PDB file of C-alpha atoms in Angstrom:
ATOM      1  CA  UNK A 762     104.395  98.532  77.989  1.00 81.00           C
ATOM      2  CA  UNK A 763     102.893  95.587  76.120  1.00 91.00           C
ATOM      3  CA  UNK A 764     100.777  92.775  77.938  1.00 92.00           C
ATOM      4  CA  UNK A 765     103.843  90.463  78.824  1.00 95.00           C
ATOM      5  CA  UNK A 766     105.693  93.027  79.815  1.00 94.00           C
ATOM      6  CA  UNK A 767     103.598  93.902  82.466  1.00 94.00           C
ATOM      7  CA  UNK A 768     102.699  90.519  83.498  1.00 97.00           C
ATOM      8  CA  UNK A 769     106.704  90.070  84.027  1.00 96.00           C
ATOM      9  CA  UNK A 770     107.219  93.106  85.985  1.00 97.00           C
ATOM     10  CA  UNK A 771     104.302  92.689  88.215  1.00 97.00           C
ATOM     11  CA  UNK A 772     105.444  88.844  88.551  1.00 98.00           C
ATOM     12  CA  UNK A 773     108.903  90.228  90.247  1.00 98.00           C
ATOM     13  CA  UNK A 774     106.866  92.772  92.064  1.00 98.00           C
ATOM     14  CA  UNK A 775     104.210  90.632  93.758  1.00 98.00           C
ATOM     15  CA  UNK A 776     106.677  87.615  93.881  1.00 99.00           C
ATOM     16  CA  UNK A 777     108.896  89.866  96.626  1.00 99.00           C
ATOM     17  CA  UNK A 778     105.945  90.727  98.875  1.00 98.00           C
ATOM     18  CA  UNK A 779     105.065  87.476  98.949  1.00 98.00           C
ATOM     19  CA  UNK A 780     108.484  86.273  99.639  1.00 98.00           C
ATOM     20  CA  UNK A 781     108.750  88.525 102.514  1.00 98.00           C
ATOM     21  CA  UNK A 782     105.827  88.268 103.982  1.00 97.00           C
ATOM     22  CA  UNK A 783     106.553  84.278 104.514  1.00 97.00           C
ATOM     23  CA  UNK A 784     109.923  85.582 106.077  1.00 96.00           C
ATOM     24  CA  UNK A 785     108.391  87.385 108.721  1.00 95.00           C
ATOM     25  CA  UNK A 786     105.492  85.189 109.467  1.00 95.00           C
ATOM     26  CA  UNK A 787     107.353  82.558 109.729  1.00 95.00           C
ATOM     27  CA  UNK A 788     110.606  84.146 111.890  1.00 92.00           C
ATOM     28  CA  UNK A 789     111.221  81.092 113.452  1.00 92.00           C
ATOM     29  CA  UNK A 790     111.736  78.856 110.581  1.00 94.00           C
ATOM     30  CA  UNK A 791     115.215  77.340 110.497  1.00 93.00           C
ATOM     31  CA  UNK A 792     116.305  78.896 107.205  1.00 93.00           C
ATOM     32  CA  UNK A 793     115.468  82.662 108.886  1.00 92.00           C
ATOM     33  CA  UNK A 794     117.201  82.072 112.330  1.00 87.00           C
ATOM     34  CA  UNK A 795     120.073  84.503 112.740  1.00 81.00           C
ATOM     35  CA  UNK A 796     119.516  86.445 109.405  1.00 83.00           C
ATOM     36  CA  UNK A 797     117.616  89.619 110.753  1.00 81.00           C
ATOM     37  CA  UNK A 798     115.118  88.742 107.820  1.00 88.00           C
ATOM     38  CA  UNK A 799     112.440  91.316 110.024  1.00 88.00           C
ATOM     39  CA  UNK A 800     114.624  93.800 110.062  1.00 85.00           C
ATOM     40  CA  UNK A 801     115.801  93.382 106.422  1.00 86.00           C
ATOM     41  CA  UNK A 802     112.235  93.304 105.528  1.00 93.00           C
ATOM     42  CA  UNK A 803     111.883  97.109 105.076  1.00 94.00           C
ATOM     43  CA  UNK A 804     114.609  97.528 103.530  1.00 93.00           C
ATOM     44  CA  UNK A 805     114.219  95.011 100.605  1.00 95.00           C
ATOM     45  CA  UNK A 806     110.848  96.498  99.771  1.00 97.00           C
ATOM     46  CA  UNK A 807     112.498 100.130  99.122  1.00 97.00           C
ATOM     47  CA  UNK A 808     113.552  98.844  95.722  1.00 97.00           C
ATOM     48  CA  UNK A 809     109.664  98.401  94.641  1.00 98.00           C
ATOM     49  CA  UNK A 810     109.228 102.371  94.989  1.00 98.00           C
ATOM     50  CA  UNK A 811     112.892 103.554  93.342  1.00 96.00           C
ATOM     51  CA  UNK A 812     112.291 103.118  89.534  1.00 97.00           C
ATOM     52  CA  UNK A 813     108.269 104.032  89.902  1.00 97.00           C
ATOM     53  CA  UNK A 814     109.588 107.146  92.288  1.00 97.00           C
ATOM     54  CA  UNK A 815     112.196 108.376  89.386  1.00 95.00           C
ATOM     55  CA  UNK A 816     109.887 107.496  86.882  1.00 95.00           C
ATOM     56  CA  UNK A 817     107.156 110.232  88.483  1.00 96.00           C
ATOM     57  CA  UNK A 818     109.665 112.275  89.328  1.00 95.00           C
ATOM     58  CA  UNK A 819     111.144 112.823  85.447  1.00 92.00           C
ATOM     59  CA  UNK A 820     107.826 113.430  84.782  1.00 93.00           C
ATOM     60  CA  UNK A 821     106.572 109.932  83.495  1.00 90.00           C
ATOM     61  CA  UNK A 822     108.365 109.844  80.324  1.00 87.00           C
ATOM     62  CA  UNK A 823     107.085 107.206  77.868  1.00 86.00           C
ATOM     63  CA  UNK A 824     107.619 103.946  77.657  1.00 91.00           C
ATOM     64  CA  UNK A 825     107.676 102.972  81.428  1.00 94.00           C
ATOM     65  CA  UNK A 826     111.199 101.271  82.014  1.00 96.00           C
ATOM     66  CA  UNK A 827     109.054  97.768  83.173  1.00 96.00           C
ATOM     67  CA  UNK A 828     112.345  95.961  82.293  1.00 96.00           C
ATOM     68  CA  UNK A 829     114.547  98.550  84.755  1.00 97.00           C
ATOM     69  CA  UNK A 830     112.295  98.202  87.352  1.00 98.00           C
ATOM     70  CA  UNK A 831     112.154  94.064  87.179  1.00 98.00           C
ATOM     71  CA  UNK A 832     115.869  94.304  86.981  1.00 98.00           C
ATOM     72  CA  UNK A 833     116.356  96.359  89.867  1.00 98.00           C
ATOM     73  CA  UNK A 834     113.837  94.153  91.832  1.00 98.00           C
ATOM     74  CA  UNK A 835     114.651  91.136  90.883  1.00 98.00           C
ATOM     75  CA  UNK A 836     117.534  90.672  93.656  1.00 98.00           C
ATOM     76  CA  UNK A 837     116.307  91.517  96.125  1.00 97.00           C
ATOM     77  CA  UNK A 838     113.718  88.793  95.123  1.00 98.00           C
ATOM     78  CA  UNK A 839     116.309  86.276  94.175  1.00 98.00           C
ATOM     79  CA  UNK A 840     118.382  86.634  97.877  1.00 96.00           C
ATOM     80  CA  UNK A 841     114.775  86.387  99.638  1.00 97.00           C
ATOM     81  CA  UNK A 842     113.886  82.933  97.423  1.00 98.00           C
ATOM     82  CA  UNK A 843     117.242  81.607  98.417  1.00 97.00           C
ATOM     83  CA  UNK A 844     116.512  82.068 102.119  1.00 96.00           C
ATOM     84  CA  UNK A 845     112.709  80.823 101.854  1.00 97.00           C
ATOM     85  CA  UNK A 846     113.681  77.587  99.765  1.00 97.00           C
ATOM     86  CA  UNK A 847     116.905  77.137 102.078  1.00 96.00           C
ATOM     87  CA  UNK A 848     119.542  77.221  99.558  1.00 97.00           C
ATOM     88  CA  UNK A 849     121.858  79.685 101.737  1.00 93.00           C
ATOM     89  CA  UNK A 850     121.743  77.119 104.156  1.00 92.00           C
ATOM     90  CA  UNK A 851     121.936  73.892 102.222  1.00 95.00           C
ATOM     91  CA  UNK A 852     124.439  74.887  99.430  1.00 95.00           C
ATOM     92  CA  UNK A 853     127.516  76.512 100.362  1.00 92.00           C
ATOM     93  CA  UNK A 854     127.916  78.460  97.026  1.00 96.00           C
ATOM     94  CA  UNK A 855     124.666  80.340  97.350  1.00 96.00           C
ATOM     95  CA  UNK A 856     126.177  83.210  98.803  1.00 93.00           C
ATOM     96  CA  UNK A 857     128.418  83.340  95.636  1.00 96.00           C
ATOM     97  CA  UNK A 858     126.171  82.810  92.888  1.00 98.00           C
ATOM     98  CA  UNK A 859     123.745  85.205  93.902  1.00 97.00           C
ATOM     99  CA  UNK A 860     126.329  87.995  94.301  1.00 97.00           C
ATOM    100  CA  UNK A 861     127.369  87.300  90.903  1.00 98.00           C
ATOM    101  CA  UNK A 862     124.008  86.938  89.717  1.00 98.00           C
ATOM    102  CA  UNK A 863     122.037  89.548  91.475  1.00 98.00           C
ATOM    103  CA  UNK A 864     124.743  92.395  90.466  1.00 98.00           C
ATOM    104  CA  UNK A 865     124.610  91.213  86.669  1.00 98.00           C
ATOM    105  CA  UNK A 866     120.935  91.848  87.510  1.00 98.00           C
ATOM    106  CA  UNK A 867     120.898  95.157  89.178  1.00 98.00           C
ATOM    107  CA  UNK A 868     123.729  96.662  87.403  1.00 98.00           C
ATOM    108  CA  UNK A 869     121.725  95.566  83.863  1.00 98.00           C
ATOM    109  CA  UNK A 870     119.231  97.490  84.914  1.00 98.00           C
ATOM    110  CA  UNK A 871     121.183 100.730  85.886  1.00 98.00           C
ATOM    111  CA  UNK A 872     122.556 100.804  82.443  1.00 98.00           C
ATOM    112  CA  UNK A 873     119.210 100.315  80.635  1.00 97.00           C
ATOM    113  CA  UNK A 874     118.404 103.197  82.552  1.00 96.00           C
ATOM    114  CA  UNK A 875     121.438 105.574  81.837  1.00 96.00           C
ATOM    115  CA  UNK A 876     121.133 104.448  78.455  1.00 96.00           C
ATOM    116  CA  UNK A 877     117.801 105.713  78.240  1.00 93.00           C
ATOM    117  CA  UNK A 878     119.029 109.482  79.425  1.00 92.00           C
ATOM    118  CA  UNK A 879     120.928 109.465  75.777  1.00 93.00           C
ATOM    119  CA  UNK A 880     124.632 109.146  77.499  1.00 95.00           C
ATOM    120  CA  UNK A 881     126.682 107.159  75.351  1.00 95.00           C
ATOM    121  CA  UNK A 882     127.449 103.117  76.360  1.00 96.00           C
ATOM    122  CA  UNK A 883     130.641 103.558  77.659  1.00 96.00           C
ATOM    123  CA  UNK A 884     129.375 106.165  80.051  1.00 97.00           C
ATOM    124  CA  UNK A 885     126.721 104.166  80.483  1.00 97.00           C
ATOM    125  CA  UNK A 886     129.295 101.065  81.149  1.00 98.00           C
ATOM    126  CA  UNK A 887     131.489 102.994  83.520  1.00 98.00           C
ATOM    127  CA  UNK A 888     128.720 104.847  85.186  1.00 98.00           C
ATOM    128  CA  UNK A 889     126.602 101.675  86.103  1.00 98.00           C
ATOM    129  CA  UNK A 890     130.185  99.779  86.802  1.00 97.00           C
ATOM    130  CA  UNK A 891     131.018 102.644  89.308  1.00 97.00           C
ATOM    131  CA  UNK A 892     127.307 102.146  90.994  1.00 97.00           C
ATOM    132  CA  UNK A 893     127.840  98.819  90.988  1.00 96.00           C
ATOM    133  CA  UNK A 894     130.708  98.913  93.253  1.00 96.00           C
ATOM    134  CA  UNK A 895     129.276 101.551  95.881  1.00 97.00           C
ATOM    135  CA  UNK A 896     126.224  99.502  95.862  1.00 95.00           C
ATOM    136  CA  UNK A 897     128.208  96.557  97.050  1.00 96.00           C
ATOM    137  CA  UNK A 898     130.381  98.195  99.093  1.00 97.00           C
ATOM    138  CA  UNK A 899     127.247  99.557 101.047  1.00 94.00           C
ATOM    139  CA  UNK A 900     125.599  96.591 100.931  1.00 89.00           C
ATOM    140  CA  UNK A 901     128.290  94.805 102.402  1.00 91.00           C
ATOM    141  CA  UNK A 902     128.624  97.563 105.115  1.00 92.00           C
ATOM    142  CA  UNK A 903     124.944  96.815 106.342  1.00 86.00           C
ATOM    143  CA  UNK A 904     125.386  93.360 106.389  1.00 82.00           C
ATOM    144  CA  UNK A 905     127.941  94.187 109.177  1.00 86.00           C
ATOM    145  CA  UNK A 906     125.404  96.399 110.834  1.00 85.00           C
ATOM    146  CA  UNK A 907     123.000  93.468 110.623  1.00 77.00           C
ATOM    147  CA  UNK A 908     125.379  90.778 112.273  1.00 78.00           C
ATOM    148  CA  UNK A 909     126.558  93.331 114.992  1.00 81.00           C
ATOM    149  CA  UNK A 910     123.067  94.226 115.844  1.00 77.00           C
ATOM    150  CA  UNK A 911     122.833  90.574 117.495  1.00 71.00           C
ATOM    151  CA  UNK A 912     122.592  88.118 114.405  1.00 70.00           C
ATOM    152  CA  UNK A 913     124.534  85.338 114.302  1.00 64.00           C
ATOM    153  CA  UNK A 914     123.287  83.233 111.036  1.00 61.00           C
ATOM    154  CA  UNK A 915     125.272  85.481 108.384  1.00 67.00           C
ATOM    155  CA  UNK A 916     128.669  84.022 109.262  1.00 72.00           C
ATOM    156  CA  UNK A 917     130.554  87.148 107.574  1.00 76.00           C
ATOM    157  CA  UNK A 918     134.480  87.183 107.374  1.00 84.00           C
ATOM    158  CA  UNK A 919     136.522  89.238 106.046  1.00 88.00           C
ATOM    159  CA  UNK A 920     137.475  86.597 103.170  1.00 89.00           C
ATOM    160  CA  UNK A 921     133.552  85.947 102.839  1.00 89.00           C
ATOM    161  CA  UNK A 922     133.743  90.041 102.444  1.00 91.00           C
ATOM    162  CA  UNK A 923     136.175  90.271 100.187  1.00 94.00           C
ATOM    163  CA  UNK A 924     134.907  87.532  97.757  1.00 94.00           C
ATOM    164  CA  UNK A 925     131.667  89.233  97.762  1.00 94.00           C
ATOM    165  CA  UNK A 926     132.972  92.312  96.754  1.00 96.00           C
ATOM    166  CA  UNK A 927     134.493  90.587  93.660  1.00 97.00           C
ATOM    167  CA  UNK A 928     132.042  88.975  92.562  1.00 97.00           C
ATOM    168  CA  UNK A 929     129.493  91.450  92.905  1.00 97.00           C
ATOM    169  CA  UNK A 930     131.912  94.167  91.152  1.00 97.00           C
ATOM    170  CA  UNK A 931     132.396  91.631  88.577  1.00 97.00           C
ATOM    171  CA  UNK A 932     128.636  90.381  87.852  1.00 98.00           C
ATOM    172  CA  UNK A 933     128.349  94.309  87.607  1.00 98.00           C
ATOM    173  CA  UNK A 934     130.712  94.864  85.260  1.00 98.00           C
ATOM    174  CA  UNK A 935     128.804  91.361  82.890  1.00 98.00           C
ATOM    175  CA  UNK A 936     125.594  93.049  83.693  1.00 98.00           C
ATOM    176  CA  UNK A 937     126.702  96.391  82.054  1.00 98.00           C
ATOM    177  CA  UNK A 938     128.848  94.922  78.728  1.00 98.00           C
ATOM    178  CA  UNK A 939     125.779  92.614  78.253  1.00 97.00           C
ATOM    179  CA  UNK A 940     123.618  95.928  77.950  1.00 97.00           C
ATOM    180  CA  UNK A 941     125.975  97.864  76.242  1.00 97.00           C
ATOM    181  CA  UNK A 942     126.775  95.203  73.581  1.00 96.00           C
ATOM    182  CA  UNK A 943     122.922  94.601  73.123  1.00 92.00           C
ATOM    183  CA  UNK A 944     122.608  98.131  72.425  1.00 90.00           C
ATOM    184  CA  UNK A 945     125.844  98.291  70.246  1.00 87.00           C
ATOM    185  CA  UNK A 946     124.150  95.722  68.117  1.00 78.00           C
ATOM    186  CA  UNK A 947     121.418  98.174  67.311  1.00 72.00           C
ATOM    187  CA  UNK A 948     118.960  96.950  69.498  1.00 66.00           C
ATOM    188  CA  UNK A 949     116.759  99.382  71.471  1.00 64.00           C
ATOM    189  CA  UNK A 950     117.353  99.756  74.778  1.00 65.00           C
ATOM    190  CA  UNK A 951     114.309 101.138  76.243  1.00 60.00           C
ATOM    191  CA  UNK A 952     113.240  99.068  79.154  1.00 65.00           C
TER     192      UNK A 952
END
C-alpha cells in the first residue's frame, strides 16, 4: 500500500469515528432527533473491522485491499455526514442519492474483492449484484426495527421502501459494471 493510499483509507476510517462520535455527543441536535443515531452507532462502526477481519483471517495476503476497505466504509461515512451537516433534513433527495451512491460504493468494493479471489468478472458482477440486493434488503429491514423501536424521524413508507430498494439494487449493479469494465480494460484490480 503506497503512501496515498494509506492516507485515503485512514481518511475514511478516522473520518467515521469522528462523525459518530459528534452524533452521540450531541443526541439532541435537531438533525439526530428521531433517527436512533445511538443506537445505530455500533452498528456503523462494524464495517471498520470486516475487510481488516477477512484480511487476517485469509492469512494477510499481499497487497492489503486499502481501496476495498475505503469502499466498504465509505457509506456508512457518507449517510453519517449527511445527518451531521443536515442534508437528510434540509434536502428531500438525500435519502435517494445516497442509496444510489453509497451502493455504487459498497458494491464497488465487493467486486474488487471477488475479483481479487481470481473468479472471473461476470461472477464477480453477479456475485457482488446478488450481495448488493440482500444487503439492501437487510438494511432496509433494520431500518424498520429502528423506527418501531420508538423513532419517529425516519419517516419510512412503503413507497420510501420500495424506491430505496431500487436504487440501491441499481447503484449496485453501476458499482459492479464500473469494476468489471475497469478490469476488462486491463487494469489491475487489486485494491
Amino acid at each position: 500500500m503506497t503512501s496515498r493510499q494509506s492516507q485515503i483509507l485512514w481518511a475514511v476510517r478516522v473520518s467515521l469515528v469522528l462523525a459518530i462520535l459528534v452524533t452521540i455527543s450531541f443526541p439532541t441536535w435537531e438533525q439526530f432527533e428521531g433517527k436512533g443515531m445511538l443506537f445505530r452507532a455500533p452498528f456503523y462502526l462494524l464495517p471498520l473491522f470486516v475487510v481488516p477481519g477477512i484480511w487476517r483471517y485469509r492469512g494477510r495476503p499481499d497487497p492489503y485491499p486499502w481501496a476495498v476497505d475505503a469502499l466498504v466504509v465509505a457509506p456508512f461515512l457518507m449517510d453519517t455526514l449527511g445527518n451531521v451537516f443536515g442534508f437528510y433534513n434540509n434536502f428531500d433527495v438525500t435519502d435517494d442519492v445516497l442509496h444510489f451512491l453509497n451502493w455504487i460504493l459498497l458494491i464497488a468494493g465487493v467486486t474488487i474483492a471477488l475479483l481479487r479471489t481470481g473468479i472471473s468478472r461476470l461472477a464477480a458482477w453477479t456475485t457482488a449484484y446478488g450481495i448488493g440486493g440482500l444487503a439492501i434488503i437487510w438494511w432496509e429491514f433494520a431500518e424498520f426495527l429502528v423506527q418501531k423501536a420508538g423513532t419517529a424521524g425516519l419517516g419510512l413508507t412503503y413507497s420510501d421502501t420500495i424506491g430505496d430498494l431500487m436504487l440501491s439494487s441499481t447503484g449496485g449493479a453501476v458499482g459492479a459494471a464500473l469494476v468489471v469494465w475497469r478490469a476488462s480494460e486491463g487494469s489491475r484490480v487489486t485494491g
